[in-house]
């Protein structure tokens, strides 16, 4: 993954009718006074930006598979059960759930960005321009203000990714829901690892929404697909997206379910895109106003005990590493390294602001963190996988996932 400084924000479009109230800017990161278990006095992370919560994958009635009423130009009344959101209503849902940014990602369509409901610079939620490229295995064109490239061959997709990343778009190329269906034997992303993305949507829709339900992603396989890039030495980050299309599914699969958190140095669309390029991300199962936890992976403490590296960065193996958790008492914290191997033992998250220091074993070239609740996975697999494994992932996949981070890359 390329690592570039944040660029200036592109000019915003006109303000929508009925401007929503502006939310205040988040306060800076609070200082820590307690000592870490590693014996390092921690004054707090030495970071200058802020963590922003958002959803990088929602649709409106501009998408071909979402009904917008009698005047819809691409969906008929026989599909009224697919009633979708307007641009304004998607941003209203995002704001009600405490999100800071939202990407409207209609299929091969960028009309949302000129819609009256698109937010202006003083509205509460940042609008990230984007669309979903419906090639063989979907891709997210984050930062795109126009359609980019065509074709599904590896050279064509690589050319589109290169054009998206270059000025003036300065975008982020993402592979969406790379594995769908019950078996996980075949990837929905047809190119395998031929085109290296900036990010992979490893968490698509709620984990409670597993195959054989329609359009359900095999998220466990998606994580293994992403880890293949890490094992090959590529710096690729994780994201999640609700993939919301319909009003009816919004309560359980609406904006922010799951939420992608991005560490941004400026509170703009350009700041969000720069944070994604740097891999400064983690994903939580719910948005802030619905109690989603926060999971921070940090490393490389300075002389004052302040951690200077986070998920997406590289850090020396000999340095201090830690995980911080907020809002998930009783959850199980698990560390994962190269090859998907677990590092150390699971630990139980305590109340308040929980911190755990750890060392990285010699075999691990990268490390990530995840939070889960007990979901009886071993019992489910033993009881039903042999009977139903070819038709559902409920038997063997994680359904109690709460959060996961991008990786820190370990230097020798």
mmCIF file of C-alpha atoms in Angstrom:
data_model
loop_
_atom_site.group_PDB
_atom_site.id
_atom_site.type_symbol
_atom_site.label_atom_id
_atom_site.label_comp_id
_atom_site.label_asym_id
_atom_site.label_seq_id
_atom_site.Cartn_x
_atom_site.Cartn_y
_atom_site.Cartn_z
ATOM 1 C CA UNK A 1 0.000 0.000 0.000
ATOM 2 C CA UNK A 2 1.221 3.466 -0.834
ATOM 3 C CA UNK A 3 1.922 5.804 2.038
ATOM 4 C CA UNK A 4 1.289 9.442 1.092
ATOM 5 C CA UNK A 5 0.670 12.625 3.025
ATOM 6 C CA UNK A 6 -2.892 13.908 3.162
ATOM 7 C CA UNK A 7 -3.812 16.224 0.292
ATOM 8 C CA UNK A 8 -6.033 19.248 0.400
ATOM 9 C CA UNK A 9 -9.753 18.556 0.313
ATOM 10 C CA UNK A 10 -11.524 18.764 -3.028
ATOM 11 C CA UNK A 11 -14.173 21.513 -3.341
ATOM 12 C CA UNK A 12 -17.462 20.383 -1.783
ATOM 13 C CA UNK A 13 -20.734 20.438 -3.669
ATOM 14 C CA UNK A 14 -23.601 22.760 -2.808
ATOM 15 C CA UNK A 15 -25.407 22.580 0.504
ATOM 16 C CA UNK A 16 -28.480 20.334 0.697
ATOM 17 C CA UNK A 17 -31.922 21.704 1.411
ATOM 18 C CA UNK A 18 -32.667 21.557 5.135
ATOM 19 C CA UNK A 19 -29.054 21.623 6.281
ATOM 20 C CA UNK A 20 -28.417 19.362 9.244
ATOM 21 C CA UNK A 21 -26.891 20.828 12.369
ATOM 22 C CA UNK A 22 -23.163 20.893 12.469
ATOM 23 C CA UNK A 23 -21.572 18.600 14.991
ATOM 24 C CA UNK A 24 -18.647 19.798 17.007
ATOM 25 C CA UNK A 25 -15.159 18.575 16.271
ATOM 26 C CA UNK A 26 -14.022 15.698 18.456
ATOM 27 C CA UNK A 27 -11.688 16.551 21.289
ATOM 28 C CA UNK A 28 -8.051 15.484 20.988
ATOM 29 C CA UNK A 29 -6.816 12.170 22.309
ATOM 30 C CA UNK A 30 -6.803 12.193 26.123
ATOM 31 C CA UNK A 31 -3.575 11.598 28.035
ATOM 32 C CA UNK A 32 -3.007 8.432 30.002
ATOM 33 C CA UNK A 33 -1.717 8.593 33.573
ATOM 34 C CA UNK A 34 -1.508 4.897 34.402
ATOM 35 C CA UNK A 35 1.502 2.679 33.809
ATOM 36 C CA UNK A 36 1.288 -0.090 31.223
ATOM 37 C CA UNK A 37 1.896 -3.710 32.225
ATOM 38 C CA UNK A 38 5.153 -3.528 30.258
ATOM 39 C CA UNK A 39 6.456 -1.131 32.854
ATOM 40 C CA UNK A 40 6.335 1.880 30.515
ATOM 41 C CA UNK A 41 4.786 5.064 31.870
ATOM 42 C CA UNK A 42 2.249 6.025 29.220
ATOM 43 C CA UNK A 43 1.430 9.645 28.701
ATOM 44 C CA UNK A 44 -0.871 8.694 25.794
ATOM 45 C CA UNK A 45 -0.470 8.141 22.072
ATOM 46 C CA UNK A 46 1.734 10.693 20.317
ATOM 47 C CA UNK A 47 -0.759 11.254 17.492
ATOM 48 C CA UNK A 48 -1.987 14.581 16.170
ATOM 49 C CA UNK A 49 -5.243 13.621 14.434
ATOM 50 C CA UNK A 50 -8.514 11.984 15.471
ATOM 51 C CA UNK A 51 -10.383 8.743 14.942
ATOM 52 C CA UNK A 52 -13.425 9.193 12.695
ATOM 53 C CA UNK A 53 -16.259 6.675 12.425
ATOM 54 C CA UNK A 54 -18.029 5.963 9.160
ATOM 55 C CA UNK A 55 -19.421 3.561 6.596
ATOM 56 C CA UNK A 56 -17.688 3.104 3.241
ATOM 57 C CA UNK A 57 -20.430 1.064 1.568
ATOM 58 C CA UNK A 58 -24.071 2.168 1.333
ATOM 59 C CA UNK A 59 -26.444 2.524 -1.607
ATOM 60 C CA UNK A 60 -29.329 4.778 -2.608
ATOM 61 C CA UNK A 61 -32.115 4.558 -5.163
ATOM 62 C CA UNK A 62 -29.594 5.538 -7.828
ATOM 63 C CA UNK A 63 -28.456 1.894 -7.684
ATOM 64 C CA UNK A 64 -30.128 -0.465 -10.131
ATOM 65 C CA UNK A 65 -31.215 -2.853 -7.375
ATOM 66 C CA UNK A 66 -32.993 -0.364 -5.110
ATOM 67 C CA UNK A 67 -36.527 0.924 -5.826
ATOM 68 C CA UNK A 68 -37.075 4.681 -5.609
ATOM 69 C CA UNK A 69 -40.781 5.054 -6.306
ATOM 70 C CA UNK A 70 -42.875 5.592 -9.463
ATOM 71 C CA UNK A 71 -40.273 7.821 -11.099
ATOM 72 C CA UNK A 72 -37.371 5.407 -10.649
ATOM 73 C CA UNK A 73 -35.392 5.179 -13.893
ATOM 74 C CA UNK A 74 -33.864 1.759 -13.309
ATOM 75 C CA UNK A 75 -36.228 -0.272 -11.069
ATOM 76 C CA UNK A 76 -39.913 -1.028 -11.622
ATOM 77 C CA UNK A 77 -42.862 -1.194 -9.184
ATOM 78 C CA UNK A 78 -42.747 -4.993 -9.270
ATOM 79 C CA UNK A 79 -39.645 -4.585 -7.101
ATOM 80 C CA UNK A 80 -41.214 -2.210 -4.593
ATOM 81 C CA UNK A 81 -40.043 -4.532 -1.808
ATOM 82 C CA UNK A 82 -36.533 -3.188 -2.501
ATOM 83 C CA UNK A 83 -37.506 0.355 -1.497
ATOM 84 C CA UNK A 84 -34.258 2.207 -0.908
ATOM 85 C CA UNK A 85 -32.929 5.355 0.693
ATOM 86 C CA UNK A 86 -32.491 8.758 -0.835
ATOM 87 C CA UNK A 87 -29.109 10.437 -0.492
ATOM 88 C CA UNK A 88 -30.485 12.728 2.216
ATOM 89 C CA UNK A 89 -31.999 9.877 4.237
ATOM 90 C CA UNK A 90 -28.774 7.849 4.170
ATOM 91 C CA UNK A 91 -26.879 10.818 5.584
ATOM 92 C CA UNK A 92 -29.625 11.368 8.164
ATOM 93 C CA UNK A 93 -29.304 7.757 9.340
ATOM 94 C CA UNK A 94 -25.508 8.129 9.497
ATOM 95 C CA UNK A 95 -25.765 11.263 11.608
ATOM 96 C CA UNK A 96 -28.324 9.724 13.967
ATOM 97 C CA UNK A 97 -25.883 6.870 14.617
ATOM 98 C CA UNK A 98 -22.937 9.113 15.419
ATOM 99 C CA UNK A 99 -20.991 8.607 12.186
ATOM 100 C CA UNK A 100 -18.502 11.220 11.003
ATOM 101 C CA UNK A 101 -18.310 10.213 7.326
ATOM 102 C CA UNK A 102 -20.279 8.256 4.763
ATOM 103 C CA UNK A 103 -19.497 7.013 1.251
ATOM 104 C CA UNK A 104 -22.479 6.606 -1.065
ATOM 105 C CA UNK A 105 -21.382 3.784 -3.357
ATOM 106 C CA UNK A 106 -24.053 3.169 -5.961
ATOM 107 C CA UNK A 107 -23.349 0.620 -8.671
ATOM 108 C CA UNK A 108 -21.407 2.338 -11.462
ATOM 109 C CA UNK A 109 -23.156 5.613 -10.641
ATOM 110 C CA UNK A 110 -21.956 8.894 -9.102
ATOM 111 C CA UNK A 111 -25.187 10.913 -9.330
ATOM 112 C CA UNK A 112 -25.425 10.969 -5.532
ATOM 113 C CA UNK A 113 -22.633 13.553 -5.455
ATOM 114 C CA UNK A 114 -24.747 16.117 -7.326
ATOM 115 C CA UNK A 115 -27.952 15.251 -5.484
ATOM 116 C CA UNK A 116 -29.434 18.007 -3.250
ATOM 117 C CA UNK A 117 -29.065 15.650 -0.296
ATOM 118 C CA UNK A 118 -25.271 15.490 -0.606
ATOM 119 C CA UNK A 119 -23.758 17.317 2.410
ATOM 120 C CA UNK A 120 -21.920 20.589 2.254
ATOM 121 C CA UNK A 121 -18.754 21.525 4.173
ATOM 122 C CA UNK A 122 -20.690 22.676 7.238
ATOM 123 C CA UNK A 123 -22.981 19.662 7.588
ATOM 124 C CA UNK A 124 -22.605 17.059 10.291
ATOM 125 C CA UNK A 125 -21.407 14.088 8.215
ATOM 126 C CA UNK A 126 -18.531 14.180 5.711
ATOM 127 C CA UNK A 127 -19.511 12.936 2.261
ATOM 128 C CA UNK A 128 -16.786 10.730 0.746
ATOM 129 C CA UNK A 129 -17.189 10.543 -3.063
ATOM 130 C CA UNK A 130 -17.193 6.977 -4.359
ATOM 131 C CA UNK A 131 -19.017 4.313 -6.350
ATOM 132 C CA UNK A 132 -19.074 0.513 -6.486
ATOM 133 C CA UNK A 133 -17.465 -0.907 -9.612
ATOM 134 C CA UNK A 134 -19.596 -3.922 -10.538
ATOM 135 C CA UNK A 135 -16.882 -5.956 -12.205
ATOM 136 C CA UNK A 136 -16.511 -9.711 -11.620
ATOM 137 C CA UNK A 137 -16.069 -9.393 -7.889
ATOM 138 C CA UNK A 138 -16.959 -5.877 -6.839
ATOM 139 C CA UNK A 139 -14.472 -3.104 -6.134
ATOM 140 C CA UNK A 140 -14.937 0.168 -4.280
ATOM 141 C CA UNK A 141 -13.689 3.291 -6.028
ATOM 142 C CA UNK A 142 -13.245 5.525 -2.988
ATOM 143 C CA UNK A 143 -12.593 9.147 -3.874
ATOM 144 C CA UNK A 144 -13.983 8.819 -7.400
ATOM 145 C CA UNK A 145 -16.045 11.743 -8.670
ATOM 146 C CA UNK A 146 -16.489 10.066 -12.069
ATOM 147 C CA UNK A 147 -16.480 6.532 -13.447
ATOM 148 C CA UNK A 148 -12.982 5.151 -13.861
ATOM 149 C CA UNK A 149 -11.908 2.459 -16.339
ATOM 150 C CA UNK A 150 -13.849 -0.538 -17.614
ATOM 151 C CA UNK A 151 -13.420 -4.284 -17.923
ATOM 152 C CA UNK A 152 -12.775 -7.147 -15.514
ATOM 153 C CA UNK A 153 -9.440 -8.492 -16.721
ATOM 154 C CA UNK A 154 -6.423 -8.050 -14.460
ATOM 155 C CA UNK A 155 -4.777 -5.442 -16.742
ATOM 156 C CA UNK A 156 -8.041 -3.468 -17.018
ATOM 157 C CA UNK A 157 -8.662 -3.496 -13.269
ATOM 158 C CA UNK A 158 -5.046 -2.563 -12.551
ATOM 159 C CA UNK A 159 -5.325 0.367 -14.962
ATOM 160 C CA UNK A 160 -8.522 1.530 -13.262
ATOM 161 C CA UNK A 161 -6.884 1.251 -9.829
ATOM 162 C CA UNK A 162 -3.863 3.247 -11.028
ATOM 163 C CA UNK A 163 -6.082 5.967 -12.505
ATOM 164 C CA UNK A 164 -8.122 6.168 -9.303
ATOM 165 C CA UNK A 165 -5.013 6.546 -7.131
ATOM 166 C CA UNK A 166 -3.441 9.245 -9.304
ATOM 167 C CA UNK A 167 -4.183 12.997 -9.132
ATOM 168 C CA UNK A 168 -6.638 14.595 -9.355
ATOM 169 C CA UNK A 169 -8.764 11.839 -7.783
ATOM 170 C CA UNK A 170 -6.169 10.677 -5.210
ATOM 171 C CA UNK A 171 -8.484 7.788 -4.426
ATOM 172 C CA UNK A 172 -8.339 4.443 -2.661
ATOM 173 C CA UNK A 173 -8.919 1.134 -4.455
ATOM 174 C CA UNK A 174 -10.782 -1.439 -2.368
ATOM 175 C CA UNK A 175 -11.823 -5.037 -2.949
ATOM 176 C CA UNK A 176 -15.379 -5.541 -1.680
ATOM 177 C CA UNK A 177 -16.767 -8.670 0.028
ATOM 178 C CA UNK A 178 -14.232 -10.978 -1.670
ATOM 179 C CA UNK A 179 -16.029 -14.170 -0.554
ATOM 180 C CA UNK A 180 -19.763 -14.738 -0.748
ATOM 181 C CA UNK A 181 -21.949 -17.791 -0.365
ATOM 182 C CA UNK A 182 -22.003 -20.679 2.045
ATOM 183 C CA UNK A 183 -18.972 -22.776 1.193
ATOM 184 C CA UNK A 184 -16.246 -20.166 0.865
ATOM 185 C CA UNK A 185 -14.649 -22.495 -1.691
ATOM 186 C CA UNK A 186 -14.821 -19.888 -4.432
ATOM 187 C CA UNK A 187 -13.992 -16.233 -4.108
ATOM 188 C CA UNK A 188 -16.438 -13.690 -5.443
ATOM 189 C CA UNK A 189 -13.357 -11.603 -6.271
ATOM 190 C CA UNK A 190 -12.350 -13.349 -9.477
ATOM 191 C CA UNK A 191 -8.799 -11.980 -9.739
ATOM 192 C CA UNK A 192 -7.452 -13.588 -6.567
ATOM 193 C CA UNK A 193 -4.321 -11.669 -5.546
ATOM 194 C CA UNK A 194 -3.475 -10.447 -9.057
ATOM 195 C CA UNK A 195 -4.366 -6.812 -8.326
ATOM 196 C CA UNK A 196 -3.156 -5.480 -4.983
ATOM 197 C CA UNK A 197 -5.726 -3.160 -3.361
ATOM 198 C CA UNK A 198 -5.249 -0.461 -0.759
ATOM 199 C CA UNK A 199 -7.998 -1.910 1.419
ATOM 200 C CA UNK A 200 -10.149 -5.041 1.619
ATOM 201 C CA UNK A 201 -13.717 -5.049 2.924
ATOM 202 C CA UNK A 202 -13.291 -8.028 5.239
ATOM 203 C CA UNK A 203 -16.535 -7.346 7.102
ATOM 204 C CA UNK A 204 -19.612 -6.981 4.924
ATOM 205 C CA UNK A 205 -23.008 -6.741 6.673
ATOM 206 C CA UNK A 206 -23.622 -7.864 10.262
ATOM 207 C CA UNK A 207 -21.889 -11.079 11.326
ATOM 208 C CA UNK A 208 -25.317 -12.355 12.384
ATOM 209 C CA UNK A 209 -26.274 -12.213 8.705
ATOM 210 C CA UNK A 210 -24.580 -15.366 7.389
ATOM 211 C CA UNK A 211 -25.172 -17.502 4.287
ATOM 212 C CA UNK A 212 -27.556 -18.882 3.068
ATOM 213 C CA UNK A 213 -29.309 -15.548 3.608
ATOM 214 C CA UNK A 214 -29.241 -13.516 0.355
ATOM 215 C CA UNK A 215 -26.127 -11.482 -0.381
ATOM 216 C CA UNK A 216 -24.455 -12.670 2.807
ATOM 217 C CA UNK A 217 -20.668 -12.480 2.840
ATOM 218 C CA UNK A 218 -18.390 -15.224 4.157
ATOM 219 C CA UNK A 219 -16.400 -12.831 6.319
ATOM 220 C CA UNK A 220 -14.092 -15.475 7.819
ATOM 221 C CA UNK A 221 -12.897 -16.375 4.318
ATOM 222 C CA UNK A 222 -12.623 -12.663 3.489
ATOM 223 C CA UNK A 223 -10.225 -12.217 6.419
ATOM 224 C CA UNK A 224 -8.080 -15.132 5.237
ATOM 225 C CA UNK A 225 -8.057 -13.613 1.745
ATOM 226 C CA UNK A 226 -6.823 -10.292 3.194
ATOM 227 C CA UNK A 227 -4.181 -12.052 5.290
ATOM 228 C CA UNK A 228 -2.806 -13.561 2.086
ATOM 229 C CA UNK A 229 -1.766 -10.076 1.000
ATOM 230 C CA UNK A 230 -0.070 -9.485 4.368
ATOM 231 C CA UNK A 231 1.806 -12.786 4.169
ATOM 232 C CA UNK A 232 3.042 -11.752 0.708
ATOM 233 C CA UNK A 233 4.491 -8.555 2.176
ATOM 234 C CA UNK A 234 1.790 -6.182 0.940
ATOM 235 C CA UNK A 235 0.506 -3.393 3.190
ATOM 236 C CA UNK A 236 -3.246 -3.679 2.805
ATOM 237 C CA UNK A 237 -5.746 -2.382 5.367
ATOM 238 C CA UNK A 238 -9.150 -3.621 6.528
ATOM 239 C CA UNK A 239 -12.535 -1.953 6.281
ATOM 240 C CA UNK A 240 -16.128 -2.937 6.899
ATOM 241 C CA UNK A 241 -19.337 -1.839 5.227
ATOM 242 C CA UNK A 242 -23.041 -2.311 5.840
ATOM 243 C CA UNK A 243 -23.749 -2.620 2.100
ATOM 244 C CA UNK A 244 -27.176 -1.195 2.935
ATOM 245 C CA UNK A 245 -29.583 -1.082 -0.006
ATOM 246 C CA UNK A 246 -33.044 -1.109 1.536
ATOM 247 C CA UNK A 247 -35.051 0.844 4.089
ATOM 248 C CA UNK A 248 -36.443 -2.416 5.475
ATOM 249 C CA UNK A 249 -33.031 -3.774 6.499
ATOM 250 C CA UNK A 250 -31.747 -0.520 8.015
ATOM 251 C CA UNK A 251 -32.401 -1.469 11.680
ATOM 252 C CA UNK A 252 -30.004 -4.423 11.513
ATOM 253 C CA UNK A 253 -27.971 -3.620 8.399
ATOM 254 C CA UNK A 254 -27.959 0.134 8.177
ATOM 255 C CA UNK A 255 -25.214 2.724 8.018
ATOM 256 C CA UNK A 256 -22.485 1.845 10.511
ATOM 257 C CA UNK A 257 -23.314 -1.854 10.857
ATOM 258 C CA UNK A 258 -20.377 -2.432 10.779
ATOM 259 C CA UNK A 259 -18.447 0.816 11.248
ATOM 260 C CA UNK A 260 -15.007 1.571 9.814
ATOM 261 C CA UNK A 261 -12.868 3.815 12.006
ATOM 262 C CA UNK A 262 -10.181 5.842 10.228
ATOM 263 C CA UNK A 263 -7.458 7.919 11.877
ATOM 264 C CA UNK A 264 -7.465 11.224 10.016
ATOM 265 C CA UNK A 265 -5.203 14.246 10.318
ATOM 266 C CA UNK A 266 -7.935 16.505 8.986
ATOM 267 C CA UNK A 267 -11.703 16.272 9.204
ATOM 268 C CA UNK A 268 -12.394 16.131 5.460
ATOM 269 C CA UNK A 269 -12.978 13.559 2.751
ATOM 270 C CA UNK A 270 -9.327 13.952 1.769
ATOM 271 C CA UNK A 271 -8.321 13.295 5.380
ATOM 272 C CA UNK A 272 -10.383 10.090 5.454
ATOM 273 C CA UNK A 273 -8.849 8.885 2.171
ATOM 274 C CA UNK A 274 -5.322 9.640 3.417
ATOM 275 C CA UNK A 275 -5.992 7.646 6.597
ATOM 276 C CA UNK A 276 -7.215 4.718 4.521
ATOM 277 C CA UNK A 277 -4.090 4.824 2.347
ATOM 278 C CA UNK A 278 -1.946 4.671 5.478
ATOM 279 C CA UNK A 279 -3.898 1.689 6.785
ATOM 280 C CA UNK A 280 -4.917 3.485 9.968
ATOM 281 C CA UNK A 281 -8.185 1.603 10.438
ATOM 282 C CA UNK A 282 -10.192 -0.705 12.616
ATOM 283 C CA UNK A 283 -13.744 -2.052 12.317
ATOM 284 C CA UNK A 284 -16.445 -2.356 14.988
ATOM 285 C CA UNK A 285 -19.750 -4.212 14.729
ATOM 286 C CA UNK A 286 -21.895 -1.196 15.630
ATOM 287 C CA UNK A 287 -21.668 2.598 15.207
ATOM 288 C CA UNK A 288 -20.833 4.873 18.150
ATOM 289 C CA UNK A 289 -24.428 5.670 19.113
ATOM 290 C CA UNK A 290 -25.314 1.963 19.182
ATOM 291 C CA UNK A 291 -22.471 1.004 21.484
ATOM 292 C CA UNK A 292 -19.767 -0.151 19.105
ATOM 293 C CA UNK A 293 -16.442 -0.804 20.896
ATOM 294 C CA UNK A 294 -13.113 0.802 20.044
ATOM 295 C CA UNK A 295 -9.997 -1.282 19.474
ATOM 296 C CA UNK A 296 -6.582 0.378 19.179
ATOM 297 C CA UNK A 297 -3.382 -1.447 18.189
ATOM 298 C CA UNK A 298 -0.259 0.574 19.006
ATOM 299 C CA UNK A 299 3.522 0.202 19.121
ATOM 300 C CA UNK A 300 6.867 1.965 19.340
ATOM 301 C CA UNK A 301 6.817 3.999 22.570
ATOM 302 C CA UNK A 302 9.032 7.088 22.735
ATOM 303 C CA UNK A 303 11.137 8.208 25.719
ATOM 304 C CA UNK A 304 8.056 9.651 27.389
ATOM 305 C CA UNK A 305 6.152 6.394 27.000
ATOM 306 C CA UNK A 306 3.894 7.710 24.246
ATOM 307 C CA UNK A 307 3.121 5.239 21.479
ATOM 308 C CA UNK A 308 4.034 6.602 18.046
ATOM 309 C CA UNK A 309 2.843 3.808 15.711
ATOM 310 C CA UNK A 310 -0.604 2.359 15.088
ATOM 311 C CA UNK A 311 -2.311 -0.197 12.874
ATOM 312 C CA UNK A 312 -1.067 0.323 9.318
ATOM 313 C CA UNK A 313 2.425 1.392 10.409
ATOM 314 C CA UNK A 314 5.695 -0.534 10.703
ATOM 315 C CA UNK A 315 7.370 -0.914 14.096
ATOM 316 C CA UNK A 316 10.550 -2.582 15.384
ATOM 317 C CA UNK A 317 10.067 -6.031 16.893
ATOM 318 C CA UNK A 318 12.112 -5.006 19.922
ATOM 319 C CA UNK A 319 9.782 -2.128 20.771
ATOM 320 C CA UNK A 320 6.742 -2.017 23.036
ATOM 321 C CA UNK A 321 3.399 -3.222 21.666
ATOM 322 C CA UNK A 322 -0.033 -2.877 23.216
ATOM 323 C CA UNK A 323 -3.758 -3.079 22.575
ATOM 324 C CA UNK A 324 -6.303 -0.670 24.062
ATOM 325 C CA UNK A 325 -10.015 -1.458 24.246
ATOM 326 C CA UNK A 326 -12.927 0.817 25.079
ATOM 327 C CA UNK A 327 -16.513 -0.319 25.514
ATOM 328 C CA UNK A 328 -16.287 -4.128 25.450
ATOM 329 C CA UNK A 329 -16.103 -5.471 29.036
ATOM 330 C CA UNK A 330 -16.042 -9.247 29.130
ATOM 331 C CA UNK A 331 -15.096 -9.649 25.468
ATOM 332 C CA UNK A 332 -12.260 -11.916 24.396
ATOM 333 C CA UNK A 333 -9.175 -10.185 22.974
ATOM 334 C CA UNK A 334 -7.158 -12.226 20.497
ATOM 335 C CA UNK A 335 -3.893 -11.371 18.736
ATOM 336 C CA UNK A 336 -3.158 -12.855 15.316
ATOM 337 C CA UNK A 337 0.115 -12.934 13.381
ATOM 338 C CA UNK A 338 1.513 -14.107 10.065
ATOM 339 C CA UNK A 339 -0.238 -17.108 8.574
ATOM 340 C CA UNK A 340 -3.280 -16.481 10.747
ATOM 341 C CA UNK A 341 -1.525 -17.942 13.803
ATOM 342 C CA UNK A 342 -2.618 -16.838 17.249
ATOM 343 C CA UNK A 343 -0.087 -14.928 19.350
ATOM 344 C CA UNK A 344 -0.218 -15.826 23.029
ATOM 345 C CA UNK A 345 -3.482 -16.569 24.782
ATOM 346 C CA UNK A 346 -6.835 -14.879 24.621
ATOM 347 C CA UNK A 347 -7.498 -12.410 27.396
ATOM 348 C CA UNK A 348 -10.736 -11.120 28.852
ATOM 349 C CA UNK A 349 -11.333 -7.391 28.519
ATOM 350 C CA UNK A 350 -11.925 -5.590 31.788
ATOM 351 C CA UNK A 351 -14.236 -2.688 32.475
ATOM 352 C CA UNK A 352 -13.283 0.868 31.569
ATOM 353 C CA UNK A 353 -10.258 1.486 29.378
ATOM 354 C CA UNK A 354 -8.506 -1.852 29.110
ATOM 355 C CA UNK A 355 -4.852 -2.133 28.051
ATOM 356 C CA UNK A 356 -2.715 -5.165 27.310
ATOM 357 C CA UNK A 357 0.979 -5.162 26.455
ATOM 358 C CA UNK A 358 2.524 -7.989 24.448
ATOM 359 C CA UNK A 359 5.686 -9.096 22.678
ATOM 360 C CA UNK A 360 5.832 -10.188 19.043
ATOM 361 C CA UNK A 361 7.326 -13.650 18.390
ATOM 362 C CA UNK A 362 10.177 -14.075 15.928
ATOM 363 C CA UNK A 363 7.967 -15.732 13.305
ATOM 364 C CA UNK A 364 5.413 -12.904 13.080
ATOM 365 C CA UNK A 365 6.000 -10.388 10.277
ATOM 366 C CA UNK A 366 2.715 -8.659 11.109
ATOM 367 C CA UNK A 367 0.196 -8.629 13.937
ATOM 368 C CA UNK A 368 -3.460 -7.654 14.235
ATOM 369 C CA UNK A 369 -6.041 -7.671 17.039
ATOM 370 C CA UNK A 370 -9.663 -8.796 17.229
ATOM 371 C CA UNK A 371 -12.493 -8.800 19.774
ATOM 372 C CA UNK A 372 -15.113 -11.531 20.036
ATOM 373 C CA UNK A 373 -17.791 -12.783 22.384
ATOM 374 C CA UNK A 374 -18.359 -16.449 23.133
ATOM 375 C CA UNK A 375 -20.487 -17.772 20.292
ATOM 376 C CA UNK A 376 -20.098 -21.536 20.758
ATOM 377 C CA UNK A 377 -18.177 -21.889 17.542
ATOM 378 C CA UNK A 378 -16.507 -25.195 18.451
ATOM 379 C CA UNK A 379 -19.824 -26.718 19.515
ATOM 380 C CA UNK A 380 -21.565 -25.450 16.388
ATOM 381 C CA UNK A 381 -18.901 -26.883 14.146
ATOM 382 C CA UNK A 382 -18.947 -30.270 15.873
ATOM 383 C CA UNK A 383 -22.732 -30.486 15.876
ATOM 384 C CA UNK A 384 -23.730 -29.344 12.417
ATOM 385 C CA UNK A 385 -20.893 -28.623 10.014
ATOM 386 C CA UNK A 386 -20.791 -32.164 8.676
ATOM 387 C CA UNK A 387 -24.537 -32.030 8.036
ATOM 388 C CA UNK A 388 -24.966 -28.477 6.756
ATOM 389 C CA UNK A 389 -21.487 -27.174 5.960
ATOM 390 C CA UNK A 390 -22.100 -27.047 2.225
ATOM 391 C CA UNK A 391 -25.152 -24.821 2.584
ATOM 392 C CA UNK A 392 -24.386 -22.431 5.443
ATOM 393 C CA UNK A 393 -21.537 -20.812 7.349
ATOM 394 C CA UNK A 394 -23.516 -20.645 10.599
ATOM 395 C CA UNK A 395 -21.945 -23.956 11.669
ATOM 396 C CA UNK A 396 -18.313 -22.879 11.567
ATOM 397 C CA UNK A 397 -17.884 -19.127 11.113
ATOM 398 C CA UNK A 398 -17.582 -16.464 13.791
ATOM 399 C CA UNK A 399 -20.918 -14.820 14.555
ATOM 400 C CA UNK A 400 -19.855 -13.048 17.763
ATOM 401 C CA UNK A 401 -17.233 -10.711 16.272
ATOM 402 C CA UNK A 402 -17.111 -7.245 17.858
ATOM 403 C CA UNK A 403 -14.075 -5.550 16.286
ATOM 404 C CA UNK A 404 -10.796 -6.088 14.445
ATOM 405 C CA UNK A 405 -7.831 -3.948 13.456
ATOM 406 C CA UNK A 406 -5.582 -3.550 10.474
ATOM 407 C CA UNK A 407 -2.099 -4.940 10.975
ATOM 408 C CA UNK A 408 1.107 -3.466 12.339
ATOM 409 C CA UNK A 409 4.041 -4.612 10.213
ATOM 410 C CA UNK A 410 6.984 -5.874 12.230
ATOM 411 C CA UNK A 411 10.494 -4.794 11.368
ATOM 412 C CA UNK A 412 13.530 -6.933 12.080
#
